[in-house]
Amino acid sequence: MNHDTKVRDFYDEDEVKTAYYAEVEALVKRETGASKVVIFDHTVRTADRAVERGLRTPVRSVHNDYTEKSGPQRVRDLLPADEAEVRLKKRYAEYNVWRNIAADPVEMAPLGFVDSESIAPRDLAVCDLVYSDRTGEIYQGVYSPDHRWYYFPKMRRNEAALIKCFDSLKDGRARFSLHSAFEDPTSPANPKPRQSIEVRAFAFFD
């Protein structure tokens, strides 16, 4: 979707956490109808000297950020215990808001998405993520010839993609989203390095 931002420098942590978090909270509320949005994390990625700059590179493995187990666990990690248990009894969902932060359109390592209707339960393999203070859990995608892939070519700085990585409702709607950076054969011979940000947010519904 089109989503203008007033952020000048996405490498400035303070500006991201003040100005951009507020923009993303309003965006997720507007697009989902959630009554409450809790933003809890963000990652800036670049394909240009990422490690030496203390940044992360684009993820080139097919994955989904949350699982049946880690979705509710993350809510319990983030909210006061009493509120968490109340929220977990109603619908909640986790969204990543992804955008290009460079002046030029994305030419290198764009983000590809698997159509959720082409994902079977057997395509989701549980994988632990071990941190210093906790152990998380994600799904790694298992290859299937049934997967239908899509992407948004040449995303600009004023565009954002909402990636739903978890939904508590089990009524047939999309609940997970396999996605990955990939090599685009239509990219220029010397593409400009990708620069992007993803903000993670829980949306709670009444």
Coordinates of C-alpha atoms in Angstrom, one line a residue:
M1 CA 0.0 0.0 0.0
N2 CA 1.0 3.6 -0.3
H3 CA 2.3 4.8 3.1
D4 CA 4.2 8.0 3.4
T5 CA 6.6 8.5 6.3
K6 CA 8.1 11.6 7.9
V7 CA 11.1 9.7 9.0
R8 CA 14.3 11.2 7.7
D9 CA 16.9 8.7 8.9
F10 CA 15.9 5.1 9.4
Y11 CA 19.3 4.3 10.8
D12 CA 18.5 6.6 13.8
E13 CA 17.1 4.4 16.5
D14 CA 15.5 7.2 18.4
E15 CA 13.7 8.6 15.3
V16 CA 12.5 5.1 14.4
K17 CA 11.1 4.4 17.9
T18 CA 9.4 7.7 18.2
A19 CA 8.2 8.9 14.8
Y20 CA 8.1 5.6 12.9
Y21 CA 6.6 3.4 15.5
A22 CA 3.7 5.9 15.8
E23 CA 3.2 5.8 12.0
V24 CA 3.1 2.0 12.0
E25 CA 0.8 1.8 14.9
A26 CA -1.7 4.0 13.1
L27 CA -1.3 2.1 9.8
V28 CA -1.9 -1.4 11.4
K29 CA -4.9 -0.1 13.3
R30 CA -6.4 1.4 10.1
E31 CA -5.8 -1.6 7.9
T32 CA -6.8 -4.3 10.4
G33 CA -9.5 -2.7 12.5
A34 CA -7.6 -3.7 15.7
S35 CA -8.5 -2.0 18.9
K36 CA -5.0 -2.1 20.3
V37 CA -1.6 -2.3 18.5
V38 CA 1.7 -3.1 20.4
I39 CA 4.9 -2.5 18.5
F40 CA 7.7 -4.4 20.1
D41 CA 10.7 -4.7 17.7
H42 CA 12.2 -3.6 14.5
T43 CA 15.1 -4.7 12.2
V44 CA 17.1 -2.6 9.7
R45 CA 18.6 -4.7 7.0
T46 CA 21.1 -3.8 4.2
A47 CA 23.0 -5.8 1.6
D48 CA 25.8 -3.2 1.8
R49 CA 28.5 -3.9 4.5
A50 CA 25.9 -5.0 7.0
V51 CA 28.0 -6.8 9.5
E52 CA 30.7 -4.2 9.8
R53 CA 28.0 -1.6 10.3
G54 CA 26.3 -3.6 13.1
L55 CA 23.2 -4.3 10.9
R56 CA 21.6 -7.5 9.5
T57 CA 21.5 -8.7 6.0
P58 CA 18.4 -9.8 4.0
V59 CA 17.2 -13.2 5.0
R60 CA 17.5 -15.6 2.1
S61 CA 15.7 -18.6 3.6
V62 CA 12.0 -19.3 3.4
H63 CA 10.5 -18.8 6.8
N64 CA 7.7 -17.4 8.9
D65 CA 8.4 -15.5 12.1
Y66 CA 6.0 -17.2 14.5
T67 CA 4.5 -20.6 15.1
E68 CA 1.5 -22.0 16.8
K69 CA 3.5 -22.1 20.1
S70 CA 5.6 -18.9 19.8
G71 CA 2.7 -16.6 18.8
P72 CA 0.9 -16.7 22.2
Q73 CA 4.2 -17.0 24.1
R74 CA 5.4 -13.7 22.6
V75 CA 2.1 -12.0 23.8
R76 CA 2.8 -13.3 27.3
D77 CA 6.4 -12.0 27.1
L78 CA 5.3 -8.6 26.1
L79 CA 2.1 -7.8 28.1
P80 CA 1.5 -7.8 31.9
A81 CA 0.3 -11.3 32.9
D82 CA -3.3 -10.3 33.7
E83 CA -3.8 -8.4 30.4
A84 CA -2.1 -11.1 28.4
E85 CA -4.5 -13.8 29.5
V86 CA -7.5 -11.6 28.7
R87 CA -6.1 -10.7 25.3
L88 CA -5.3 -14.3 24.5
K89 CA -9.0 -15.2 24.8
K90 CA -9.9 -13.0 21.9
R91 CA -8.5 -12.7 18.4
Y92 CA -4.9 -11.4 18.0
A93 CA -2.5 -11.3 15.1
E94 CA 1.2 -10.4 14.5
Y95 CA 2.2 -8.2 11.5
N96 CA 5.5 -7.2 10.1
V97 CA 5.4 -3.9 8.3
W98 CA 8.2 -4.0 5.7
R99 CA 9.5 -1.1 3.6
N100 CA 12.3 0.0 1.5
I101 CA 14.3 2.8 3.2
A102 CA 16.5 3.8 0.3
A103 CA 15.9 6.8 -2.0
D104 CA 15.9 4.4 -5.0
P105 CA 13.5 1.5 -5.7
V106 CA 14.5 -2.0 -4.5
E107 CA 16.8 -3.6 -7.1
M108 CA 18.6 -6.3 -5.0
A109 CA 17.1 -9.1 -2.9
P110 CA 13.4 -8.2 -3.0
L111 CA 11.0 -10.0 -0.7
G112 CA 8.9 -12.9 -2.1
F113 CA 5.7 -14.2 -0.5
V114 CA 4.0 -17.6 -0.8
D115 CA 0.3 -17.4 -1.4
S116 CA -1.1 -18.8 1.9
E117 CA -3.7 -20.9 0.1
S118 CA -0.9 -22.9 -1.4
I119 CA 0.7 -23.7 2.0
A120 CA 0.0 -27.1 3.6
P121 CA 0.7 -27.9 7.3
R122 CA 3.5 -30.2 6.2
D123 CA 5.3 -27.2 4.6
L124 CA 5.9 -25.6 8.0
A125 CA 8.9 -27.1 9.9
V126 CA 9.5 -25.9 13.5
C127 CA 12.9 -24.3 14.2
D128 CA 14.2 -22.9 17.5
L129 CA 15.7 -19.4 17.7
V130 CA 18.0 -19.3 20.8
Y131 CA 18.6 -15.8 22.2
S132 CA 20.7 -14.9 25.3
D133 CA 17.5 -14.3 27.4
R134 CA 14.9 -16.6 25.7
T135 CA 14.3 -19.2 23.1
G136 CA 11.9 -18.4 20.3
E137 CA 10.4 -20.5 17.6
I138 CA 9.8 -19.9 13.9
Y139 CA 8.7 -22.0 10.9
Q140 CA 11.1 -22.9 8.2
G141 CA 9.5 -23.4 4.8
V142 CA 9.6 -26.9 3.3
Y143 CA 9.7 -26.9 -0.5
S144 CA 6.5 -27.8 -2.3
P145 CA 5.8 -27.6 -6.0
D146 CA 2.3 -26.4 -5.0
H147 CA 3.7 -23.1 -3.6
R148 CA 2.6 -20.0 -5.6
W149 CA 5.1 -17.1 -5.2
Y150 CA 4.5 -13.4 -5.6
Y151 CA 6.5 -10.2 -5.0
F152 CA 6.2 -6.5 -5.4
P153 CA 8.9 -5.4 -7.8
K154 CA 10.9 -2.1 -7.4
M155 CA 9.2 -1.1 -4.1
R156 CA 9.7 2.5 -3.3
R157 CA 10.2 4.3 0.0
N158 CA 6.6 5.4 0.1
E159 CA 5.2 1.9 -0.1
A160 CA 4.8 -0.6 2.7
A161 CA 3.8 -4.3 2.9
L162 CA 2.0 -5.9 5.8
I163 CA 3.1 -9.5 6.4
K164 CA 0.8 -11.4 8.7
C165 CA 3.0 -13.9 10.5
F166 CA 0.4 -15.2 13.0
D167 CA -3.3 -15.1 13.4
S168 CA -5.1 -16.8 16.4
L169 CA -8.3 -17.5 14.5
K170 CA -8.7 -20.9 12.9
D171 CA -11.6 -20.2 10.6
G172 CA -9.9 -20.8 7.3
R173 CA -8.2 -17.4 6.9
A174 CA -4.5 -17.0 6.3
R175 CA -2.6 -17.6 9.6
F176 CA 1.0 -17.7 8.5
S177 CA 3.1 -16.2 5.7
L178 CA 6.2 -17.9 4.2
H179 CA 8.5 -15.3 2.8
S180 CA 12.1 -14.8 1.8
A181 CA 14.5 -12.5 0.0
F182 CA 15.5 -13.9 -3.4
E183 CA 17.7 -13.2 -6.4
D184 CA 15.5 -11.4 -9.0
P185 CA 16.7 -12.4 -12.5
T186 CA 15.2 -9.1 -13.8
S187 CA 17.5 -7.0 -11.6
P188 CA 20.1 -4.7 -13.2
A189 CA 23.6 -6.1 -13.7
N190 CA 24.9 -3.9 -10.9
P191 CA 21.9 -3.5 -8.6
K192 CA 21.9 -1.0 -5.8
P193 CA 22.2 -2.7 -2.4
R194 CA 18.8 -3.3 -0.7
Q195 CA 18.1 -1.2 2.4
S196 CA 14.9 -2.1 4.3
I197 CA 13.2 -2.0 7.7
E198 CA 10.6 -4.3 9.2
V199 CA 8.6 -3.4 12.3
R200 CA 6.9 -6.1 14.3
A201 CA 3.5 -5.5 15.9
F202 CA 0.8 -7.4 17.7
A203 CA -2.8 -6.4 16.8
F204 CA -5.5 -7.1 19.4
F205 CA -9.2 -7.2 18.5
D206 CA -12.3 -6.7 20.6

